[in-house]
XYZ file of C-alpha atoms in Angstrom:
569
model
C -0.538 -0.236 0.292
C 1.194 3.590 -1.499
C 1.625 6.465 1.140
C -0.800 8.549 -1.114
C 2.466 10.288 -2.328
C 4.178 9.506 -5.938
C 7.184 11.509 -6.461
C 8.509 12.292 -9.948
C 12.369 12.426 -9.932
C 14.135 14.462 -13.590
C 18.341 14.388 -12.574
C 20.842 13.678 -14.743
C 24.375 13.915 -12.390
C 25.438 12.375 -9.132
C 23.425 9.195 -9.710
C 24.888 8.508 -6.077
C 23.142 10.501 -4.503
C 19.360 10.434 -7.078
C 20.136 6.762 -5.596
C 20.009 7.946 -1.871
C 17.360 10.279 -2.025
C 15.202 7.793 -4.050
C 14.997 4.797 -1.357
C 14.259 7.634 1.053
C 11.615 8.495 -0.445
C 10.182 4.430 -1.298
C 11.669 3.474 2.943
C 8.296 5.783 3.725
C 6.133 4.203 1.569
C 6.453 7.032 -1.726
C 6.635 5.455 -5.130
C 9.367 6.781 -7.440
C 9.366 6.838 -10.706
C 12.391 8.337 -11.843
C 13.525 9.556 -15.234
C 17.477 9.270 -16.219
C 19.220 12.498 -18.580
C 19.695 10.482 -21.780
C 23.406 12.319 -22.083
C 24.109 10.457 -18.855
C 26.725 7.619 -20.775
C 24.443 3.640 -20.094
C 26.980 2.634 -18.458
C 26.826 4.577 -15.468
C 22.806 4.569 -16.092
C 22.647 0.889 -16.528
C 24.943 0.670 -12.666
C 22.327 3.362 -11.210
C 19.256 0.704 -11.979
C 21.453 -2.457 -10.995
C 21.751 -0.109 -7.671
C 17.860 0.056 -7.115
C 16.496 -2.854 -8.140
C 15.978 -4.461 -5.443
C 13.901 -1.445 -3.611
C 9.851 -2.587 -4.518
C 8.716 0.665 -6.138
C 10.293 2.152 -7.744
C 10.142 2.853 -11.887
C 12.022 3.913 -14.853
C 11.059 5.499 -18.044
C 12.266 6.060 -21.471
C 14.569 8.954 -21.585
C 14.856 11.878 -23.152
C 17.629 14.411 -23.719
C 16.748 17.425 -21.604
C 18.452 20.410 -22.554
C 18.066 23.278 -20.821
C 15.082 26.100 -21.343
C 13.371 23.125 -24.030
C 11.520 20.785 -24.324
C 13.079 17.683 -23.580
C 12.183 18.888 -20.493
C 8.540 18.011 -20.160
C 8.384 15.259 -22.719
C 10.496 13.297 -19.259
C 7.608 14.726 -16.751
C 4.759 13.646 -18.772
C 6.577 9.795 -19.563
C 7.290 9.648 -15.748
C 3.685 11.057 -14.446
C 1.837 9.373 -17.254
C 4.054 6.078 -15.191
C 3.332 7.160 -11.982
C -0.792 7.018 -12.484
C -0.892 3.610 -13.584
C 1.100 1.823 -11.500
C 0.408 3.280 -8.544
C -3.140 3.744 -8.632
C -3.206 4.417 -4.708
C -1.796 8.040 -5.203
C -4.061 10.708 -4.090
C -0.832 14.071 -5.212
C 2.560 13.604 -7.864
C 5.232 15.875 -6.689
C 7.796 16.800 -8.423
C 11.676 16.632 -8.025
C 15.135 17.103 -8.675
C 17.833 14.978 -8.629
C 19.874 17.430 -6.067
C 16.601 17.855 -4.214
C 17.193 16.841 -0.919
C 13.587 16.408 2.050
C 13.908 18.807 4.476
C 11.206 16.593 6.955
C 10.245 13.888 8.564
C 8.794 12.454 4.772
C 5.053 10.837 7.148
C 4.735 15.366 7.711
C 4.618 15.696 3.698
C 2.426 13.368 3.327
C -0.033 14.071 6.260
C 0.138 17.345 4.915
C -0.953 16.740 1.047
C -3.076 14.293 3.009
C -5.194 17.061 4.984
C -5.910 19.276 1.621
C -6.492 16.177 -1.566
C -8.139 18.875 -3.526
C -5.063 21.190 -3.508
C -2.883 21.647 -6.140
C 0.373 23.580 -5.294
C 2.096 25.403 -8.182
C 3.153 28.560 -8.676
C 1.373 30.055 -11.273
C 1.052 33.601 -12.132
C 1.004 35.148 -15.452
C 3.813 37.245 -17.195
C 2.284 40.312 -16.412
C 2.949 39.506 -12.422
C 6.215 37.996 -12.556
C 8.822 39.975 -10.884
C 11.770 37.296 -11.938
C 11.878 37.281 -15.675
C 15.151 37.192 -16.679
C 16.320 38.102 -20.328
C 14.196 40.609 -21.451
C 11.656 38.084 -22.465
C 8.504 37.445 -20.826
C 4.947 37.461 -22.790
C 7.392 37.156 -26.419
C 8.212 33.317 -24.657
C 4.967 33.033 -25.647
C 4.143 34.899 -28.572
C 8.106 34.153 -30.355
C 8.988 31.024 -31.945
C 12.257 28.896 -30.561
C 13.740 26.494 -32.622
C 16.939 26.813 -30.946
C 18.885 26.347 -27.909
C 19.651 29.611 -25.805
C 22.712 27.804 -24.435
C 24.631 26.210 -27.431
C 23.927 28.562 -30.191
C 22.943 31.326 -28.660
C 24.009 33.353 -32.054
C 21.154 31.810 -33.654
C 18.383 32.172 -30.667
C 19.111 36.157 -30.290
C 18.864 35.926 -34.257
C 16.199 34.747 -34.544
C 14.412 36.584 -32.014
C 16.087 39.364 -33.694
C 14.668 39.030 -37.322
C 11.013 37.019 -36.017
C 10.373 41.119 -33.687
C 11.625 42.469 -37.850
C 8.492 40.838 -38.818
C 6.481 41.235 -36.016
C 6.029 37.508 -36.302
C 2.890 36.485 -33.518
C 1.588 32.861 -32.404
C -1.250 32.250 -31.412
C -2.304 30.467 -28.183
C -4.529 27.069 -29.144
C -8.192 27.686 -27.591
C -7.113 30.652 -25.831
C -5.132 29.400 -22.977
C -3.487 32.535 -20.897
C -0.271 31.787 -20.456
C 1.235 31.022 -16.868
C 4.269 30.660 -15.498
C 6.082 30.107 -11.947
C 8.437 27.389 -10.224
C 9.556 24.025 -12.022
C 8.761 22.139 -8.420
C 5.063 21.454 -7.865
C 2.770 19.100 -6.807
C -0.365 18.183 -8.284
C -3.072 16.233 -7.444
C -4.175 12.913 -9.138
C -7.359 14.919 -11.108
C -5.679 17.733 -12.554
C -2.820 16.034 -13.922
C -4.552 13.266 -15.118
C -7.075 15.835 -16.822
C -3.799 17.867 -18.113
C -2.414 14.125 -19.507
C -5.511 13.010 -20.992
C -6.231 16.232 -22.332
C -8.495 16.265 -26.620
C -6.601 18.695 -27.318
C -3.287 18.074 -25.669
C -2.062 17.130 -29.058
C -2.248 21.416 -30.010
C -0.607 22.074 -26.652
C 2.540 20.842 -26.960
C 3.168 20.198 -30.513
C 2.318 25.028 -29.606
C 4.650 24.443 -25.602
C 7.860 23.418 -28.100
C 8.553 26.419 -29.482
C 7.757 27.840 -26.247
C 11.341 28.741 -24.526
C 12.029 27.464 -21.199
C 8.548 25.469 -21.322
C 9.185 23.508 -18.015
C 7.921 26.338 -15.874
C 4.632 27.145 -18.763
C 3.412 24.111 -19.360
C 1.569 22.883 -16.198
C 2.175 26.635 -15.259
C -0.653 27.558 -17.963
C -2.468 24.016 -18.103
C -3.387 23.643 -14.219
C -5.720 26.624 -14.869
C -8.029 24.873 -17.104
C -8.639 21.923 -14.245
C -7.127 22.732 -11.193
C -10.791 23.459 -8.620
C -8.506 25.087 -5.532
C -4.726 25.873 -6.680
C -2.001 27.521 -3.900
C -0.110 29.207 -6.180
C 3.345 28.023 -4.631
C 5.882 25.462 -4.449
C 6.462 23.100 -1.326
C 9.917 23.116 -2.466
C 12.590 25.631 -1.235
C 14.597 27.258 -4.105
C 15.798 29.894 -4.549
C 17.757 32.194 -7.621
C 19.871 34.624 -7.917
C 19.887 37.686 -9.483
C 20.660 36.338 -12.566
C 18.338 34.070 -12.248
C 20.210 31.396 -11.745
C 19.195 28.848 -8.330
C 21.358 29.479 -5.388
C 23.648 25.943 -3.982
C 22.841 24.770 -0.318
C 26.535 23.441 1.103
C 27.193 21.901 4.509
C 26.607 24.952 6.495
C 23.412 25.697 4.814
C 22.020 22.829 7.407
C 20.833 24.943 9.590
C 18.878 27.773 7.403
C 17.120 25.070 5.339
C 15.480 24.296 9.244
C 14.224 27.721 9.879
C 12.248 27.775 5.954
C 10.299 24.119 7.397
C 10.215 24.143 3.427
C 9.142 19.567 3.027
C 12.288 19.450 0.654
C 14.716 21.560 -0.497
C 17.090 21.784 -4.326
C 19.881 22.702 -5.687
C 22.588 20.644 -2.540
C 25.692 20.859 -3.446
C 26.201 16.750 -4.154
C 29.475 16.514 -1.911
C 27.853 18.404 1.381
C 27.963 15.241 2.966
C 26.757 16.960 6.252
C 23.743 17.568 5.017
C 22.444 14.210 3.052
C 23.556 11.993 6.812
C 21.618 14.535 8.586
C 18.210 15.388 7.157
C 18.451 11.604 5.625
C 18.624 9.839 8.582
C 16.402 12.276 10.442
C 14.473 10.506 12.995
C 9.870 10.928 12.429
C 10.016 12.316 15.501
C 7.626 14.746 17.181
C 4.889 16.937 13.965
C 5.968 19.988 13.477
C 2.480 20.321 11.793
C 3.728 23.729 10.176
C 3.463 25.973 7.300
C 6.595 26.235 5.205
C 7.953 29.440 5.409
C 10.506 30.430 3.047
C 10.326 33.839 3.657
C 10.955 33.819 6.912
C 15.210 33.354 5.083
C 14.675 35.702 2.133
C 16.525 38.435 4.616
C 19.338 36.245 4.131
C 19.642 35.551 0.741
C 18.348 39.350 0.638
C 22.532 39.785 1.713
C 24.186 37.632 -0.710
C 22.156 39.726 -3.131
C 23.205 43.061 -1.342
C 27.238 41.369 -1.101
C 26.747 40.092 -4.807
C 26.118 43.374 -6.875
C 27.426 46.279 -4.658
C 30.129 44.546 -1.774
C 32.688 47.295 -0.356
C 33.583 50.059 -1.356
C 36.891 50.187 -3.716
C 37.207 46.418 -3.393
C 36.208 44.275 -6.109
C 34.896 40.337 -6.648
C 34.050 37.398 -8.766
C 30.684 38.219 -8.907
C 31.546 42.216 -9.808
C 34.740 42.284 -11.986
C 34.012 42.086 -15.142
C 30.940 44.368 -15.220
C 31.158 48.465 -15.779
C 29.621 49.597 -13.098
C 29.450 48.066 -10.324
C 31.890 48.739 -9.067
C 30.421 50.147 -6.015
C 33.176 53.014 -6.017
C 36.488 52.749 -7.658
C 38.717 53.101 -5.437
C 38.042 52.600 -1.183
C 39.837 56.001 -0.147
C 40.502 59.762 -1.572
C 43.715 60.309 -3.490
C 45.175 63.969 -5.321
C 45.714 63.751 -9.072
C 48.252 66.720 -9.698
C 48.972 67.837 -13.314
C 51.027 70.464 -14.627
C 51.883 70.949 -11.415
C 55.636 68.747 -11.278
C 56.599 70.789 -14.805
C 56.168 74.481 -13.028
C 57.029 73.765 -9.772
C 60.688 72.738 -8.602
C 60.836 69.615 -6.401
C 56.753 70.087 -5.933
C 56.430 66.654 -4.577
C 58.529 67.571 -1.336
C 57.494 71.132 -1.056
C 53.477 69.152 -1.693
C 53.818 66.189 1.225
C 55.233 69.077 3.816
C 53.172 71.141 3.345
C 49.644 68.554 3.822
C 51.433 65.759 5.209
C 50.091 63.370 2.471
C 52.464 60.564 0.975
C 53.070 61.788 -2.511
C 54.315 59.761 -5.008
C 56.059 60.793 -8.179
C 54.734 59.978 -12.413
C 52.443 56.551 -10.995
C 51.557 56.061 -14.863
C 54.848 57.368 -15.684
C 56.113 55.135 -19.089
C 59.750 53.947 -17.870
C 58.813 53.378 -14.453
C 56.183 54.568 -11.533
C 57.306 56.401 -9.604
C 56.131 56.443 -5.508
C 56.869 58.031 -2.877
C 60.675 58.292 -1.618
C 61.559 56.308 -4.522
C 60.366 53.076 -3.162
C 60.605 49.724 -5.563
C 57.692 48.363 -3.410
C 54.464 49.382 -2.294
C 51.863 48.204 0.371
C 50.485 45.406 -1.617
C 53.386 43.842 -2.753
C 52.564 46.777 -6.010
C 56.031 46.900 -7.403
C 57.502 50.395 -9.789
C 56.814 47.120 -13.005
C 55.609 49.106 -15.764
C 54.523 46.737 -17.565
C 52.878 44.928 -14.379
C 50.694 47.956 -14.220
C 49.783 48.073 -17.526
C 48.187 44.470 -17.103
C 45.009 46.323 -15.697
C 45.451 49.832 -14.272
C 42.325 49.943 -13.264
C 44.169 47.302 -10.389
C 46.725 48.976 -9.952
C 44.826 52.615 -8.787
C 42.530 50.437 -7.318
C 44.903 47.767 -4.896
C 46.675 51.016 -3.845
C 44.440 53.254 -2.466
C 42.468 49.789 -0.704
C 46.013 48.866 0.393
C 46.189 52.346 2.009
C 43.750 53.723 3.004
C 43.823 55.870 6.020
C 46.569 57.863 3.946
C 45.966 59.520 1.574
C 47.853 58.372 -1.477
C 48.233 62.182 -3.865
C 50.326 61.581 -7.602
C 51.123 63.385 -10.364
C 49.873 63.002 -14.243
C 49.801 64.295 -17.199
C 50.006 63.337 -20.925
C 53.402 61.643 -21.497
C 52.132 58.801 -18.582
C 49.315 55.896 -19.759
C 46.307 57.208 -20.272
C 44.291 54.069 -20.078
C 42.532 55.678 -16.465
C 41.400 59.660 -17.626
C 37.064 57.990 -17.153
C 38.286 56.217 -14.368
C 39.649 59.240 -12.316
C 37.114 61.617 -13.667
C 33.555 58.755 -12.406
C 35.420 58.613 -9.300
C 34.037 60.555 -6.425
C 37.463 59.602 -4.654
C 39.278 61.776 -7.323
C 40.337 64.931 -6.550
C 41.418 66.601 -9.986
C 43.904 69.365 -10.269
C 45.572 70.592 -13.212
C 47.463 73.461 -14.603
C 46.842 72.916 -18.726
C 49.377 73.697 -21.231
C 52.170 72.647 -18.544
C 53.285 70.090 -20.820
C 55.147 72.684 -22.985
C 57.166 73.923 -19.371
C 60.144 70.404 -20.510
C 59.639 71.725 -24.217
C 61.024 75.054 -23.503
C 64.050 73.600 -21.447
C 64.852 70.658 -23.998
C 66.770 72.431 -26.058
C 65.886 69.857 -29.234
C 65.993 70.774 -32.945
C 61.983 72.826 -33.213
C 60.140 70.490 -35.549
C 60.588 68.020 -32.964
C 59.340 69.952 -30.142
C 56.756 71.615 -32.129
C 56.070 67.791 -33.352
C 54.972 66.482 -30.475
C 52.984 69.668 -28.261
C 51.559 68.556 -30.848
C 50.885 65.364 -29.570
C 50.893 66.259 -25.628
C 47.964 68.759 -26.555
C 46.253 66.716 -28.080
C 46.224 64.028 -24.765
C 45.542 66.245 -23.027
C 42.135 67.355 -24.774
C 41.268 64.524 -24.814
C 41.328 64.129 -20.691
C 40.047 68.081 -20.365
C 37.292 66.281 -22.566
C 36.413 63.719 -20.019
C 36.872 66.612 -16.611
C 34.045 68.372 -18.360
C 32.035 65.510 -19.090
C 28.379 65.146 -17.397
C 29.505 62.442 -16.032
C 32.676 63.844 -14.042
C 32.371 62.866 -10.730
C 35.622 63.973 -9.076
C 36.509 67.143 -7.352
C 37.759 68.997 -10.272
C 40.028 72.443 -10.751
C 41.313 73.737 -14.541
C 43.728 76.282 -14.849
C 45.262 77.650 -17.830
C 49.388 77.641 -17.650
C 48.893 81.827 -18.091
C 45.939 82.429 -15.304
C 47.912 79.984 -13.350
C 51.103 81.930 -12.556
C 49.773 85.038 -12.627
C 48.443 84.543 -9.496
C 49.232 81.399 -7.685
C 48.829 81.175 -4.175
C 45.409 81.860 -4.482
C 45.206 78.433 -5.991
C 47.629 76.399 -4.787
C 45.929 77.358 -0.557
C 42.574 76.165 -2.395
C 43.869 73.072 -3.320
C 46.166 72.048 0.152
C 43.065 72.999 1.955
C 40.733 70.072 -0.483
C 43.316 67.966 0.774
C 41.688 68.146 4.182
C 44.047 68.953 7.003
C 43.729 67.846 9.541
C 45.108 71.898 10.788
C 43.962 74.471 8.012
C 46.070 76.808 7.864
C 48.023 79.334 5.486
C 50.587 78.858 3.459
C 53.644 79.506 5.195
C 56.515 78.514 2.635
C 55.940 78.626 -1.449
C 57.108 76.125 -3.986
C 59.311 78.032 -5.966
C 58.684 78.227 -9.566
C 60.730 77.338 -11.783
C 62.552 80.325 -14.711
C 59.954 81.394 -17.401
C 62.032 84.221 -18.774
C 61.938 83.475 -22.397
C 58.940 81.421 -22.404
C 56.411 83.733 -24.011
C 58.777 83.284 -26.979
C 58.796 80.198 -27.379
C 55.098 79.966 -27.258
C 55.006 82.263 -29.891
C 57.677 79.756 -32.271
C 55.747 77.570 -32.338
C 52.745 79.947 -33.057
C 54.771 80.816 -36.391
C 55.224 77.243 -36.973
C 51.433 76.244 -37.256
C 50.803 74.884 -34.038
C 48.453 76.463 -31.273
C 49.403 75.641 -28.174
C 46.197 77.193 -26.867
C 46.000 74.557 -23.510
C 48.776 77.873 -22.284
C 46.352 79.857 -22.724
C 47.080 83.515 -23.849
C 50.780 84.474 -22.264
C 52.481 87.051 -22.168
C 55.234 87.189 -24.572
C 57.749 88.768 -22.267
C 57.351 88.440 -18.532
C 60.141 91.763 -17.681
C 62.057 89.679 -16.278
C 60.486 87.107 -15.314
C 58.371 88.183 -12.902
C 54.411 88.064 -13.456
C 52.520 91.682 -12.910
C 50.663 91.206 -9.818
C 46.590 91.807 -9.882
C 46.087 95.232 -7.719
C 45.937 94.564 -4.014
C 48.317 91.343 -4.167
C 51.500 90.822 -2.621
C 53.981 90.339 -6.294
C 54.810 86.466 -6.749
C 58.691 86.209 -7.749
C 59.880 83.099 -10.153
C 63.086 81.777 -8.835
C 66.169 83.533 -11.630
């Protein structure tokens, strides 16, 4: 005599675990009908059948190829359901499970729970308008378009055929006006409802239609049950949690208490090597009945936190689940930092002056092509970052991210310029942690002092101006989130103390104070003539601003009311 509940198991891997679970169901009096994926080798399948040959109420059915998203899974379920109804007339509820499912409560509790609800079908079934969990953009369209190609094996053909049908406005007719519903594949149906679905006179038309629906195992029984069920509870008795990408969560040994808290009868997907879960749950005694309603919502908070960690994480620290996806970094960097462009070219020994003025760690050009210019000529920084430009340029963003993560709590400052690796200009521009100060056109000063052939200087000047212009475009973009200050060289040298004080104050020294010591500016005598020569040669250095042709003895005329600022002779 059977227990009134029959179990259908769809298995495709870890058949040793499926054998354990099948024996557990059968020992409680539940007949089991097993479908093994045709992809399982004949040798493995033969050994699996032989291992269960001593169990009286276990049956096997003809095998189908069960590929995700295709009709084979429905065909396998139909085959097993027909065998269940034919061989076990005492079964009143049929419970669909997978080989990776594991009972969480004594089987007798499930039997009594369903006996108290003899006319109730437990199947998640909602219209596409009410389903919030579809991932991939195909909800209503999965019922109105055709899907003859495998999404996993033939993605190009799948996507191309979808686009073609949309362009041609092709639409399928839904047979007999049934309303498509969707829900979890794992249901528990009454004998009456399941037999009505399988023996429907229009089944051939329904099967023909659903064979070209995408992921039919989540819509075939969910839609047809609405035609025959007298009392549907739109929920599954199986605990099955999915992440934000629609992939099922896998349960491990350390989830034992979490699984118990859900009060669900069955859980999937169990890791096949979770020895503790299989040992504890398959040997649970039939003690006092809890008689509690399955309530997977009790553990939703844990899964919400898992999703948050996976999609957000800690600021400035990447992990595998977010790393490949642009914009998922939850902050490119872990701490505030300052970038200076043009200052080291205009002022002598600017790095050491800035370090004394702010108490921060000041590097040279971290992205210089020849070397990584760490502060104090260090070869290695925290986190085993080396001064190798090849290692840095392998992943420049990760280099900066690691530097700031490993030194968080100590503000980092570094020089940048058009001669440096430009891979990070947009990353820095969009980073709210960045403070970027630019003296545009300062790249001309090293050229001015270089004493090279003028045609070569002109060519370099044009290239450097083009590169800096691209950086400034990023800084002026509406996507820029950094704290940005830009001065032309001419306006900066006219009154340098005010912008210097502004930059120092923005760095956020603990005790803001007026600068007592100014950095030494390089000699600019003749620089105006140099810029004019560039113009005469056909290169217009517009980023330097309107620089005077002949500064008097290297002095910059002061603004009214301001003390003159002396350049070094």
